[in-house]
Coordinates of C-alpha atoms and ligand atoms in Angstrom, one line a residue:
M1 CA -139.9 37.9 -55.2
L2 CA -137.5 40.4 -53.9
D3 CA -135.7 43.0 -56.3
Y4 CA -132.1 42.3 -55.5
E5 CA -130.7 45.6 -56.6
K6 CA -133.3 47.6 -54.6
T7 CA -133.1 45.5 -51.5
Y8 CA -129.4 45.4 -51.5
A9 CA -129.0 49.1 -52.0
E10 CA -131.4 49.7 -49.0
S11 CA -129.6 47.1 -46.9
I12 CA -126.2 48.6 -47.0
K13 CA -127.3 52.2 -46.4
N14 CA -127.3 51.1 -42.9
P15 CA -126.5 47.4 -42.4
E16 CA -127.1 47.6 -38.8
D17 CA -130.8 48.6 -39.4
Y18 CA -131.1 45.9 -41.9
W19 CA -129.9 43.2 -39.5
E20 CA -131.8 44.6 -36.7
G21 CA -135.0 44.1 -38.8
I22 CA -134.2 40.6 -39.5
A23 CA -133.4 40.0 -35.8
K24 CA -136.8 41.3 -34.8
E25 CA -138.5 38.4 -36.8
L26 CA -136.9 36.1 -34.3
S27 CA -137.6 35.4 -30.6
W28 CA -135.5 36.9 -27.8
Y29 CA -135.8 36.4 -23.9
K30 CA -134.5 39.9 -23.8
P31 CA -134.1 42.6 -26.6
W32 CA -130.6 44.1 -27.3
S33 CA -129.4 47.6 -26.2
K34 CA -127.0 48.0 -29.2
V35 CA -127.1 46.2 -32.6
L36 CA -123.4 46.1 -33.1
D37 CA -120.3 46.7 -31.1
W38 CA -117.4 46.7 -33.6
Q39 CA -114.2 46.7 -31.9
Y40 CA -111.9 45.8 -34.7
P41 CA -111.3 43.0 -35.3
Y42 CA -114.1 41.7 -32.9
A43 CA -117.7 42.3 -33.7
R44 CA -120.4 41.6 -31.2
W45 CA -124.0 41.7 -32.4
F46 CA -127.2 42.4 -30.5
V47 CA -125.3 43.4 -27.5
G48 CA -127.2 42.8 -24.2
G49 CA -129.8 40.6 -26.1
E50 CA -130.6 37.3 -24.7
T51 CA -131.8 34.3 -26.7
N52 CA -130.8 30.6 -27.7
V53 CA -130.6 29.1 -31.1
V54 CA -132.7 26.3 -29.8
Y55 CA -135.4 28.7 -28.3
N56 CA -135.7 29.8 -32.0
A57 CA -135.3 26.3 -33.6
L58 CA -137.6 24.4 -31.4
D59 CA -139.3 26.2 -28.4
R60 CA -140.9 29.1 -30.3
H61 CA -142.7 26.7 -32.7
L62 CA -144.3 24.8 -30.0
E63 CA -147.3 27.0 -29.5
T64 CA -147.9 27.2 -33.1
P65 CA -149.1 24.9 -35.7
V66 CA -145.6 24.2 -36.7
A67 CA -145.4 22.0 -33.6
D68 CA -147.1 19.1 -35.5
K69 CA -145.2 19.6 -38.7
T70 CA -142.4 17.3 -39.6
A71 CA -139.2 18.8 -38.6
L72 CA -136.9 16.0 -39.6
I73 CA -137.1 13.1 -42.2
W74 CA -134.3 10.6 -41.9
I75 CA -133.7 7.9 -44.4
S76 CA -131.4 5.1 -43.4
Q77 CA -129.2 3.2 -46.0
D78 CA -131.6 0.4 -46.0
M79 CA -134.4 2.9 -46.7
S80 CA -136.1 2.7 -43.3
E81 CA -137.6 6.1 -42.2
R82 CA -137.4 8.0 -38.9
K83 CA -139.6 11.2 -38.9
F84 CA -140.0 13.7 -36.0
T85 CA -142.4 16.3 -35.8
Y86 CA -141.2 19.6 -34.0
K87 CA -143.0 18.5 -30.8
Q88 CA -141.3 15.0 -30.9
L89 CA -137.9 16.3 -31.7
N90 CA -138.1 18.7 -28.9
T91 CA -139.1 15.7 -26.6
E92 CA -136.0 13.8 -27.8
V93 CA -133.8 16.8 -27.4
S94 CA -135.1 17.5 -23.9
K95 CA -134.7 14.0 -22.7
F96 CA -131.2 13.9 -23.9
A97 CA -130.4 17.3 -22.6
N98 CA -131.5 16.2 -19.1
G99 CA -129.4 13.1 -19.6
L100 CA -126.4 15.3 -20.1
K101 CA -127.3 17.4 -17.1
S102 CA -127.5 14.2 -15.1
L103 CA -123.8 13.6 -16.0
G104 CA -123.0 17.0 -14.7
V105 CA -122.8 19.0 -17.8
K106 CA -123.1 22.7 -17.2
K107 CA -123.2 25.8 -19.3
G108 CA -120.0 26.4 -21.2
D109 CA -118.9 22.8 -21.1
K110 CA -117.4 21.5 -24.3
I111 CA -118.8 18.2 -25.7
T112 CA -117.4 16.4 -28.8
I113 CA -119.9 14.8 -31.1
Y114 CA -118.4 12.2 -33.3
L115 CA -121.4 10.7 -34.8
P116 CA -122.4 9.6 -38.4
R117 CA -125.4 11.0 -40.2
I118 CA -128.1 9.7 -37.9
P119 CA -130.8 11.6 -36.1
E120 CA -129.0 11.4 -32.8
Q121 CA -126.3 13.6 -34.3
F122 CA -129.0 16.4 -34.6
I123 CA -130.6 15.7 -31.3
A124 CA -127.2 15.8 -29.6
M125 CA -126.4 19.1 -31.2
L126 CA -129.7 20.8 -30.2
A127 CA -129.4 19.3 -26.6
C128 CA -126.0 20.8 -26.2
L129 CA -127.2 24.3 -27.2
K130 CA -130.4 23.9 -25.2
I131 CA -128.5 23.7 -21.9
G132 CA -125.8 26.1 -22.9
A133 CA -123.1 23.5 -23.5
V134 CA -120.7 24.1 -26.5
H135 CA -120.6 21.3 -29.0
S136 CA -117.7 20.6 -31.2
V137 CA -118.9 18.2 -34.0
V138 CA -116.1 16.2 -35.6
Y139 CA -116.9 14.6 -39.0
S140 CA -117.2 10.9 -38.6
G141 CA -114.8 10.2 -41.4
F142 CA -111.8 11.7 -39.4
S143 CA -109.3 9.3 -38.0
A144 CA -108.6 8.5 -34.3
D145 CA -105.6 11.0 -34.4
A146 CA -107.6 13.8 -35.8
L147 CA -110.3 13.1 -33.2
K148 CA -107.7 13.1 -30.5
N149 CA -106.4 16.5 -31.5
R150 CA -109.9 18.0 -31.6
V151 CA -111.1 16.6 -28.3
E152 CA -107.8 17.8 -26.6
D153 CA -107.9 21.1 -28.2
A154 CA -111.5 21.7 -27.1
Q155 CA -110.9 20.1 -23.6
A156 CA -114.2 18.2 -24.0
K157 CA -115.9 16.8 -21.0
I158 CA -118.1 14.3 -23.0
V159 CA -117.7 12.5 -26.3
I160 CA -120.7 11.1 -28.0
C161 CA -120.3 8.5 -30.6
S162 CA -121.6 5.5 -32.3
N163 CA -120.5 1.9 -31.7
S164 CA -120.2 1.3 -35.5
Y165 CA -122.1 2.4 -38.5
P166 CA -122.7 1.4 -42.1
Y167 CA -121.1 3.5 -44.9
G168 CA -121.9 2.1 -48.2
K169 CA -121.0 -1.4 -48.3
K170 CA -118.6 -1.1 -45.3
I171 CA -119.2 -1.2 -41.6
I172 CA -117.1 1.5 -39.9
D173 CA -116.0 0.7 -36.3
S174 CA -115.9 4.2 -35.0
K175 CA -115.8 3.3 -31.4
K176 CA -112.4 1.8 -32.0
N177 CA -111.3 5.4 -33.1
V178 CA -112.8 6.8 -29.9
D179 CA -111.0 4.3 -27.8
I180 CA -107.5 5.2 -29.5
A181 CA -108.2 8.8 -29.3
L182 CA -109.1 8.9 -25.6
A183 CA -106.3 6.4 -24.5
E184 CA -104.4 9.2 -22.7
N185 CA -107.2 11.7 -22.4
K186 CA -107.3 13.7 -19.1
T187 CA -110.6 15.8 -19.6
V188 CA -113.3 13.5 -20.9
E189 CA -115.5 12.1 -18.0
H190 CA -118.1 10.2 -20.0
V191 CA -118.6 8.6 -23.4
I192 CA -122.1 8.2 -24.5
V193 CA -122.6 5.6 -27.1
V194 CA -125.4 5.2 -29.7
E195 CA -125.9 1.7 -30.9
R196 CA -126.4 2.4 -34.6
I197 CA -125.8 -1.4 -35.2
K198 CA -126.8 -3.8 -32.3
N199 CA -123.7 -5.2 -30.9
N200 CA -121.8 -5.1 -27.7
T201 CA -119.8 -1.9 -27.0
N202 CA -116.5 -2.7 -25.4
D203 CA -115.5 -0.4 -22.7
T204 CA -111.8 -0.3 -23.4
N205 CA -111.0 2.6 -21.3
S206 CA -111.8 2.0 -17.5
R207 CA -111.3 5.6 -16.3
I208 CA -113.8 7.0 -18.6
K209 CA -117.4 5.9 -17.9
H210 CA -119.3 4.6 -20.8
I211 CA -123.0 4.9 -21.1
K212 CA -125.4 3.8 -23.9
W213 CA -127.6 6.7 -25.3
N214 CA -130.7 4.6 -24.8
E215 CA -130.0 3.9 -21.2
L216 CA -129.2 7.5 -20.5
V217 CA -132.5 8.7 -22.0
T218 CA -135.0 6.1 -20.8
S219 CA -135.9 7.7 -17.4
Q220 CA -135.4 11.3 -18.2
S221 CA -138.2 13.9 -18.1
T222 CA -139.5 15.2 -21.4
E223 CA -139.3 18.8 -20.0
C224 CA -136.1 20.8 -20.1
K225 CA -135.7 24.5 -19.7
T226 CA -133.8 26.2 -22.6
E227 CA -130.9 28.1 -21.1
V228 CA -130.8 31.8 -21.6
M229 CA -127.7 32.8 -23.5
E230 CA -126.2 36.1 -24.0
S231 CA -126.2 37.0 -27.8
S232 CA -122.5 36.4 -28.0
D233 CA -122.2 33.4 -25.8
P234 CA -120.5 30.5 -27.7
A235 CA -122.8 27.9 -29.2
F236 CA -120.3 25.7 -31.0
I237 CA -116.8 25.3 -32.0
L238 CA -116.0 23.7 -35.4
Y239 CA -112.5 22.7 -36.4
T240 CA -111.4 23.7 -39.8
S241 CA -108.0 23.7 -41.6
G242 CA -105.9 26.8 -42.4
S243 CA -102.7 27.4 -44.3
T244 CA -100.4 27.0 -41.2
G245 CA -100.4 24.5 -38.3
K246 CA -103.2 22.4 -36.8
P247 CA -106.8 22.8 -37.7
K248 CA -108.3 25.8 -35.8
G249 CA -111.5 25.9 -33.6
V250 CA -113.9 28.4 -35.2
I251 CA -116.3 29.7 -32.6
H252 CA -119.9 30.8 -33.3
G253 CA -122.3 32.4 -31.0
H254 CA -126.0 32.2 -30.6
G255 CA -127.6 35.6 -31.4
G256 CA -125.8 36.9 -34.4
Y257 CA -125.2 33.4 -35.9
M258 CA -128.9 32.6 -35.9
V259 CA -129.9 35.9 -37.4
G260 CA -127.6 35.3 -40.2
I261 CA -128.4 31.9 -41.1
Y262 CA -132.2 32.5 -40.8
A263 CA -132.1 35.3 -43.3
T264 CA -129.9 33.8 -45.8
L265 CA -131.8 30.5 -46.1
K266 CA -135.1 32.5 -46.2
Y267 CA -134.1 34.6 -49.1
V268 CA -131.6 32.5 -51.0
F269 CA -133.8 29.5 -51.1
D270 CA -137.0 31.5 -51.1
I271 CA -138.4 29.6 -48.1
S272 CA -142.1 28.8 -47.9
P273 CA -143.8 26.8 -45.0
D274 CA -144.2 23.5 -46.9
D275 CA -140.6 23.2 -48.1
I276 CA -138.7 19.9 -47.7
F277 CA -135.2 21.1 -47.7
W278 CA -132.4 18.6 -48.5
S279 CA -128.7 19.6 -48.0
T280 CA -126.7 16.5 -48.8
A281 CA -123.7 17.8 -46.6
D282 CA -122.9 16.3 -43.2
A283 CA -123.2 17.9 -39.9
G284 CA -119.5 17.4 -39.5
W285 CA -119.1 20.6 -41.6
I286 CA -120.5 24.1 -41.3
T287 CA -123.1 23.5 -44.0
G288 CA -124.6 20.7 -41.9
H289 CA -124.6 23.1 -38.9
S290 CA -126.2 26.0 -40.6
Y291 CA -128.3 24.6 -43.3
I292 CA -129.1 21.1 -42.5
L293 CA -130.0 21.7 -38.8
Y294 CA -130.3 25.2 -37.4
S295 CA -131.7 27.4 -40.2
P296 CA -134.3 25.0 -41.5
L297 CA -135.6 24.6 -38.0
I298 CA -135.5 28.2 -37.2
N299 CA -137.4 28.8 -40.4
G300 CA -139.9 26.1 -39.4
I301 CA -139.6 23.7 -42.4
T302 CA -138.8 20.1 -42.9
T303 CA -135.2 19.1 -43.3
F304 CA -134.4 16.0 -45.0
V305 CA -131.4 13.7 -44.4
Y306 CA -130.2 10.6 -46.1
E307 CA -127.6 8.5 -44.2
G308 CA -125.8 7.1 -47.2
T309 CA -123.5 8.3 -49.8
P310 CA -124.5 9.4 -53.4
D311 CA -123.5 6.2 -54.9
F312 CA -125.1 3.7 -52.5
P313 CA -127.1 1.4 -53.0
D314 CA -126.7 2.8 -56.6
I315 CA -126.1 6.1 -58.4
E316 CA -129.7 6.9 -58.8
I317 CA -130.3 7.1 -55.0
W318 CA -130.5 10.9 -54.8
W319 CA -132.9 11.2 -57.7
R320 CA -135.2 8.4 -56.3
L321 CA -135.3 10.2 -52.9
I322 CA -136.0 13.6 -54.6
D323 CA -138.9 12.0 -56.4
K324 CA -140.3 9.8 -53.5
Y325 CA -140.1 12.4 -50.8
K326 CA -141.0 15.5 -53.0
I327 CA -138.0 17.5 -52.2
T328 CA -138.4 21.2 -52.8
K329 CA -135.0 22.7 -52.4
F330 CA -131.9 20.6 -53.1
Y331 CA -128.4 21.8 -52.0
T332 CA -125.4 20.0 -52.9
A333 CA -121.6 20.3 -53.9
P334 CA -119.9 20.6 -57.3
T335 CA -117.8 17.5 -56.6
A336 CA -121.0 15.3 -56.3
I337 CA -122.4 16.8 -59.4
R338 CA -119.3 16.1 -61.4
A339 CA -119.1 12.5 -60.2
L340 CA -122.7 11.9 -61.2
M341 CA -122.4 13.6 -64.5
K342 CA -119.9 10.9 -65.5
F343 CA -122.8 8.5 -65.6
G344 CA -124.7 10.7 -68.3
E345 CA -128.4 11.6 -68.3
E346 CA -130.3 8.4 -68.7
H347 CA -130.4 7.6 -65.1
L348 CA -132.2 10.8 -64.3
K349 CA -134.8 10.7 -66.9
K350 CA -137.2 8.2 -65.2
Y351 CA -137.7 10.4 -62.2
D352 CA -140.2 13.1 -61.5
F353 CA -138.5 16.3 -60.3
S354 CA -141.5 18.5 -60.6
S355 CA -141.5 19.2 -56.6
L356 CA -138.2 20.8 -57.0
K357 CA -138.2 24.6 -57.0
I358 CA -134.6 25.8 -56.2
L359 CA -131.2 24.1 -56.6
G360 CA -128.0 25.1 -54.6
S361 CA -124.3 24.5 -54.8
V362 CA -121.5 25.1 -52.1
G363 CA -118.1 24.1 -51.1
E364 CA -115.8 25.0 -54.0
P365 CA -116.2 26.7 -57.3
I366 CA -118.6 25.2 -59.8
N367 CA -117.4 24.9 -63.2
P368 CA -119.8 26.1 -66.0
E369 CA -120.2 22.7 -67.3
A370 CA -121.2 21.2 -64.0
W371 CA -123.5 24.2 -63.4
L372 CA -125.3 23.6 -66.6
W373 CA -125.6 19.9 -66.3
F374 CA -127.2 20.4 -62.8
Y375 CA -129.4 23.2 -64.1
K376 CA -130.5 21.3 -67.2
H377 CA -130.9 17.7 -66.1
V378 CA -131.9 18.1 -62.4
G379 CA -133.5 21.5 -62.8
R380 CA -135.0 20.8 -66.1
E381 CA -134.1 24.3 -67.2
K382 CA -136.9 25.7 -65.2
I383 CA -135.7 26.5 -61.7
P384 CA -132.8 28.6 -60.5
L385 CA -129.4 27.3 -59.1
M386 CA -127.9 29.3 -56.3
D387 CA -124.0 29.1 -56.2
T388 CA -123.4 30.1 -52.7
W389 CA -120.0 31.2 -51.6
W390 CA -119.3 31.2 -47.8
Q391 CA -117.0 29.6 -45.1
T392 CA -116.9 27.9 -41.8
E393 CA -115.9 31.3 -40.5
T394 CA -118.7 33.3 -42.1
G395 CA -121.3 30.8 -40.8
M396 CA -123.7 32.1 -43.5
H397 CA -124.0 32.6 -47.2
M398 CA -122.0 35.7 -48.1
I399 CA -121.7 35.8 -52.0
T400 CA -124.9 34.3 -53.5
P401 CA -127.8 35.0 -55.8
I402 CA -131.3 35.0 -54.8
P403 CA -133.9 33.2 -57.0
S404 CA -135.1 36.3 -58.8
V405 CA -131.8 37.4 -60.3
K406 CA -130.3 36.7 -63.8
L407 CA -127.6 34.1 -63.3
K408 CA -124.4 33.4 -65.0
P409 CA -123.1 29.7 -64.8
G410 CA -120.0 29.7 -62.6
S411 CA -120.6 33.0 -60.9
A412 CA -121.7 33.2 -57.4
F413 CA -123.5 36.4 -58.3
K414 CA -123.1 39.3 -55.7
P415 CA -123.0 39.8 -51.9
F416 CA -126.0 39.1 -49.8
F417 CA -128.2 41.8 -48.3
G418 CA -126.2 43.7 -45.7
V419 CA -122.9 42.2 -46.8
E420 CA -120.2 44.5 -48.3
A421 CA -117.5 42.7 -50.2
D422 CA -114.9 43.7 -52.9
V423 CA -111.9 42.4 -54.6
V424 CA -108.6 44.1 -54.0
D425 CA -104.8 44.0 -54.5
D426 CA -102.1 43.5 -51.9
H427 CA -102.6 47.1 -50.7
G428 CA -106.4 46.7 -50.4
N429 CA -107.1 48.9 -53.5
K430 CA -110.0 47.8 -55.6
V431 CA -108.8 45.9 -58.8
P432 CA -110.3 46.9 -62.2
P433 CA -113.1 44.7 -63.5
N434 CA -112.1 41.1 -64.6
T435 CA -108.9 41.2 -62.7
Q436 CA -108.0 38.7 -60.2
G437 CA -107.6 39.9 -56.5
Y438 CA -108.2 39.0 -53.0
L439 CA -111.9 38.6 -51.9
I440 CA -112.5 40.7 -48.7
I441 CA -115.4 41.5 -46.7
K442 CA -115.5 45.2 -45.6
K443 CA -117.8 45.2 -42.7
P444 CA -118.9 42.7 -39.9
W445 CA -121.9 40.5 -40.6
P446 CA -124.1 38.8 -38.0
S447 CA -122.8 35.2 -38.3
M448 CA -119.2 36.3 -38.2
F449 CA -117.2 33.8 -36.0
L450 CA -116.4 35.2 -32.7
D451 CA -112.7 34.0 -32.4
V452 CA -110.4 31.0 -32.8
Y453 CA -110.7 28.9 -29.9
N454 CA -107.7 29.2 -27.6
N455 CA -105.8 31.2 -30.3
P456 CA -106.8 34.9 -30.6
T457 CA -103.5 35.6 -32.3
R458 CA -104.4 33.2 -35.0
Y459 CA -107.7 35.1 -35.5
K460 CA -106.1 38.4 -35.8
E461 CA -103.1 37.3 -38.0
T462 CA -105.0 35.0 -40.5
Y463 CA -108.1 37.2 -41.1
F464 CA -107.3 40.8 -40.2
E465 CA -103.8 41.6 -40.7
K466 CA -103.0 40.9 -44.3
I467 CA -105.2 43.8 -45.5
P468 CA -105.7 45.9 -42.3
G469 CA -109.3 47.0 -41.7
V470 CA -111.2 44.3 -43.6
Y471 CA -111.9 40.6 -43.3
F472 CA -109.5 38.6 -45.5
A473 CA -111.3 35.5 -46.8
G474 CA -108.3 33.5 -48.3
D475 CA -110.0 33.3 -51.6
S476 CA -109.1 34.9 -55.0
A477 CA -111.9 36.3 -57.1
K478 CA -112.7 38.6 -60.0
I479 CA -115.6 40.9 -60.4
D480 CA -116.9 41.3 -64.1
E481 CA -118.4 44.4 -65.7
D482 CA -121.9 43.6 -64.3
G483 CA -120.6 43.3 -60.8
Y484 CA -120.8 39.5 -60.8
Y485 CA -118.3 37.7 -58.5
W486 CA -116.2 34.8 -60.1
I487 CA -114.5 32.9 -57.2
V488 CA -111.2 31.5 -58.5
G489 CA -110.2 29.5 -55.4
R490 CA -108.0 29.7 -52.4
N491 CA -104.9 32.0 -52.4
D492 CA -103.2 30.3 -49.5
D493 CA -102.0 26.8 -48.7
V494 CA -105.5 25.4 -48.2
I495 CA -106.5 22.6 -50.5
K496 CA -110.2 21.8 -51.3
V497 CA -110.5 18.1 -52.1
S498 CA -114.0 17.2 -53.0
G499 CA -115.2 20.2 -51.1
H500 CA -113.3 19.1 -48.0
R501 CA -110.9 21.7 -46.5
L502 CA -107.3 20.6 -45.8
G503 CA -104.2 22.4 -45.0
S504 CA -100.8 21.7 -46.8
A505 CA -99.1 22.0 -43.5
E506 CA -101.4 19.5 -41.6
L507 CA -100.8 17.0 -44.7
E508 CA -97.1 17.5 -44.5
S509 CA -96.9 16.8 -40.9
A510 CA -99.0 13.6 -41.4
F511 CA -96.3 12.5 -44.0
V512 CA -93.5 13.4 -41.6
S513 CA -95.0 11.3 -38.8
N514 CA -93.9 8.2 -40.8
P515 CA -90.2 7.7 -39.6
K516 CA -89.1 6.9 -43.2
V517 CA -89.9 10.6 -44.2
A518 CA -87.4 13.3 -43.8
E519 CA -89.4 16.2 -45.3
A520 CA -92.6 16.6 -47.2
A521 CA -94.2 19.4 -49.4
V522 CA -97.8 19.2 -50.5
I523 CA -99.8 21.0 -53.2
G524 CA -103.3 20.9 -54.5
K525 CA -103.6 19.9 -58.3
P526 CA -106.8 20.5 -60.4
H527 CA -108.8 17.3 -60.6
E528 CA -111.7 16.6 -62.9
V529 CA -114.2 15.3 -60.2
K530 CA -112.5 16.4 -56.8
G531 CA -111.9 19.9 -57.8
E532 CA -108.4 19.5 -56.3
S533 CA -106.3 16.5 -55.5
I534 CA -103.3 16.0 -53.2
K535 CA -99.8 15.8 -54.6
A536 CA -96.9 15.2 -52.3
F537 CA -93.1 15.6 -52.7
I538 CA -91.2 13.6 -50.3
I539 CA -87.6 13.5 -49.2
L540 CA -86.8 10.2 -47.5
K541 CA -84.5 9.7 -44.8
Q542 CA -80.9 8.5 -45.6
G543 CA -80.8 4.8 -46.5
V544 CA -84.6 4.5 -47.2
T545 CA -85.2 3.3 -50.7
P546 CA -88.0 4.7 -52.7
S547 CA -90.6 2.1 -53.9
D548 CA -94.3 1.7 -54.9
E549 CA -94.8 -0.1 -51.7
L550 CA -93.5 2.8 -49.8
K551 CA -96.0 5.2 -51.5
T552 CA -98.7 2.8 -50.5
E553 CA -97.5 2.9 -47.0
L554 CA -97.3 6.6 -47.0
V555 CA -100.9 6.9 -48.3
Q556 CA -101.9 4.8 -45.3
T557 CA -99.9 7.0 -43.0
V558 CA -101.9 10.0 -44.1
R559 CA -105.3 8.3 -43.8
K560 CA -104.4 7.1 -40.4
S561 CA -103.3 10.7 -39.4
I562 CA -106.5 12.6 -40.8
G563 CA -108.8 10.3 -42.5
P564 CA -109.8 8.9 -45.9
I565 CA -110.8 12.3 -47.1
A566 CA -107.1 13.3 -47.1
T567 CA -106.0 10.3 -49.3
P568 CA -103.1 11.6 -51.5
D569 CA -103.4 10.9 -55.2
E570 CA -99.7 11.3 -56.1
I571 CA -96.4 10.9 -54.4
D572 CA -93.1 11.9 -55.9
F573 CA -89.8 11.0 -54.2
V574 CA -87.3 14.0 -54.7
E575 CA -83.9 14.9 -53.5
K576 CA -84.5 18.5 -52.7
L577 CA -87.3 21.0 -52.2
P578 CA -87.4 24.6 -53.4
K579 CA -87.0 26.7 -50.2
T580 CA -86.5 30.2 -49.4
R581 CA -83.2 31.2 -47.6
S582 CA -84.9 31.1 -44.2
G583 CA -85.9 27.5 -45.0
K584 CA -89.5 27.7 -45.8
I585 CA -90.7 25.4 -48.6
M586 CA -91.9 27.3 -51.6
R587 CA -95.0 25.3 -52.5
R588 CA -96.0 28.1 -55.2
V589 CA -92.9 27.1 -57.1
L590 CA -93.6 23.3 -57.0
K591 CA -97.2 24.0 -58.0
A592 CA -96.1 26.2 -60.9
Q593 CA -93.6 23.6 -62.1
E594 CA -96.2 20.8 -61.7
L595 CA -98.8 22.7 -63.8
G596 CA -96.4 24.1 -66.3
L597 CA -97.0 27.6 -65.4
P598 CA -94.5 30.5 -64.9
V599 CA -92.7 30.0 -61.8
G600 CA -92.8 33.9 -61.1
D601 CA -90.6 35.7 -58.5
T602 CA -87.8 33.4 -57.4
S603 CA -85.5 35.9 -55.9
T604 CA -86.0 34.5 -52.4
L605 CA -85.2 30.9 -53.5
D606 CA -82.2 29.5 -51.9
D607 CA -81.1 27.2 -54.6
Ligands
PRX1 O1 -112.6 28.4 -51.1 C1 -113.9 28.6 -50.8 C2 -114.6 27.4 -50.9 O2 -114.7 26.8 -49.6 C3 -113.9 27.6 -48.7 C4 -114.6 27.4 -47.3 O3 -114.5 26.2 -46.9 P1 -115.2 25.6 -45.7 O4 -114.9 26.6 -44.5 O5 -115.0 24.2 -45.5 O6 -116.8 25.9 -46.0 C5 -117.4 25.1 -47.0 C6 -118.8 25.4 -46.9 C7 -119.4 26.7 -46.8 C8 -113.9 29.0 -49.3 O7 -113.0 29.8 -48.8 N1 -116.1 27.7 -51.3 C9 -117.2 27.6 -50.6 N2 -118.4 27.9 -51.3 C10 -117.8 28.1 -52.6 C11 -116.4 28.1 -52.6 N3 -115.7 28.4 -53.6 C12 -116.3 28.8 -54.8 N4 -117.7 28.9 -54.9 C13 -118.4 28.6 -53.8 N5 -119.7 28.6 -53.9

């Protein structure tokens, strides 16, 4: 076990040396000539180096004993299994990659993956990277409108989807969403449909050619050369919400990204070759990209995926799977822990958790009560719990313990090796211990995002202008007298609902898309299970009468516009909203009023 303080001190004496040492553990077609080119605010790592995430996730294992090891275990909702060794996964990926090539896909082309949690989701992601195409995974729970925006922004050439799929007791007709999303689309040439459930796929868009996944791969060769990529060539785009406007496309590259995610999983989860790693996230989010798929494979271990939800077929399903499949590392979100906590401890007691060695948490602050419950009843007070703070933009864990350190429930510990962070005031000055301030990262890190797709201005303004010279994370935090970080939550208009990231502006425009709504203001309110819930203040158009039915209609409007993850909990009809003289809604004032907190400075308030 590493000594954190000693390794950290060494790592930041010269972070470039530290990261170079890690990069040398991985495979490159051509070595880099320069470790870091930092042209603020753009960092380019391993300049001149050539590699591919897939070269490290699959190819390099094929000549080693890892080739015959299980790479992926997938369990369906009805408990059937699909297992792939590294060799088998490589074959499936190669066949699908050749299928994509047969449709004319070339290096740099954008491909939207709108699939549920099934093996094809991972095969498709790997296949895109293998041939140098750039994937944009859209979470399968997003609505047709949300999908449409993301396909259009990425100018995708191909959409990969499923006809329909089981989700708990429901069957989701996701192909219907694709049809709506692509009705007027100009860039998509092919839709590839996985038949998760056997039924006919209706081709409702005659301009776009539809192909069944199975038909596309049947006659393809099992050999496919992995494309040589420059270290900073884009690997994927992932859309995430910000405080203003539409979700933005965060771009990650090949070289730096793989170095950061490889090292963090290795040290934070103390990876050993026989690990069976289960991250309960979905590949629609960054956790799924970095720690369900890419890093476990780069590290040559087995990644475990369960198709269903934590409460289907019953609330014991996770515990049953940990016991049955001898999971060694289990990584989940506070919201799930809080939801399961409500059922007490009895349902856990009959299961054997002796295989577990490390637990992890991600996505939102974990309250000490949930931390202790997880540690005590799942970890049986024997194994460490890693509370990992990071973001879509950071690509990798940034503030996190490693298993050897002393933990404090509710604290995400300290920065990972080679990462320099701090908590500062408005002017960028370090705040005293236990004082709330802005969380910043002082120097580039390898998995740092490359840009915001199609919007470099937003990249600069959101992350690098509020406090010049550093990366502004958008979170508030405190550092205690022992140097431990305590993440308070977002300091912008981003709301974290059950760990899902949503923007107030995005929710407001969803409300306003209903013709009965004149104006909307949305805030996040603390919620016992979800972390935060959505509350909306609505001004109706003249002549529209407020009613409970209208509230239900507006909930549907938002679900249709974004998806069920954005379901509002409360709607208030109001006559006026607090605004600045220039007309900007002061959500801060609404939130303070709602929570009974001091309203603070109101000198810019219009009325
Ligand atoms: O507010 C922080 C919260 O999640 C935000 C990033 O969200 P997203 O890009 O969707 O990525 C989530 C998965 C990495 C952060 O700005 N967050 C994430 N992890 C933690 C957290 N807040 C507190 N503690 C954490 N461990």
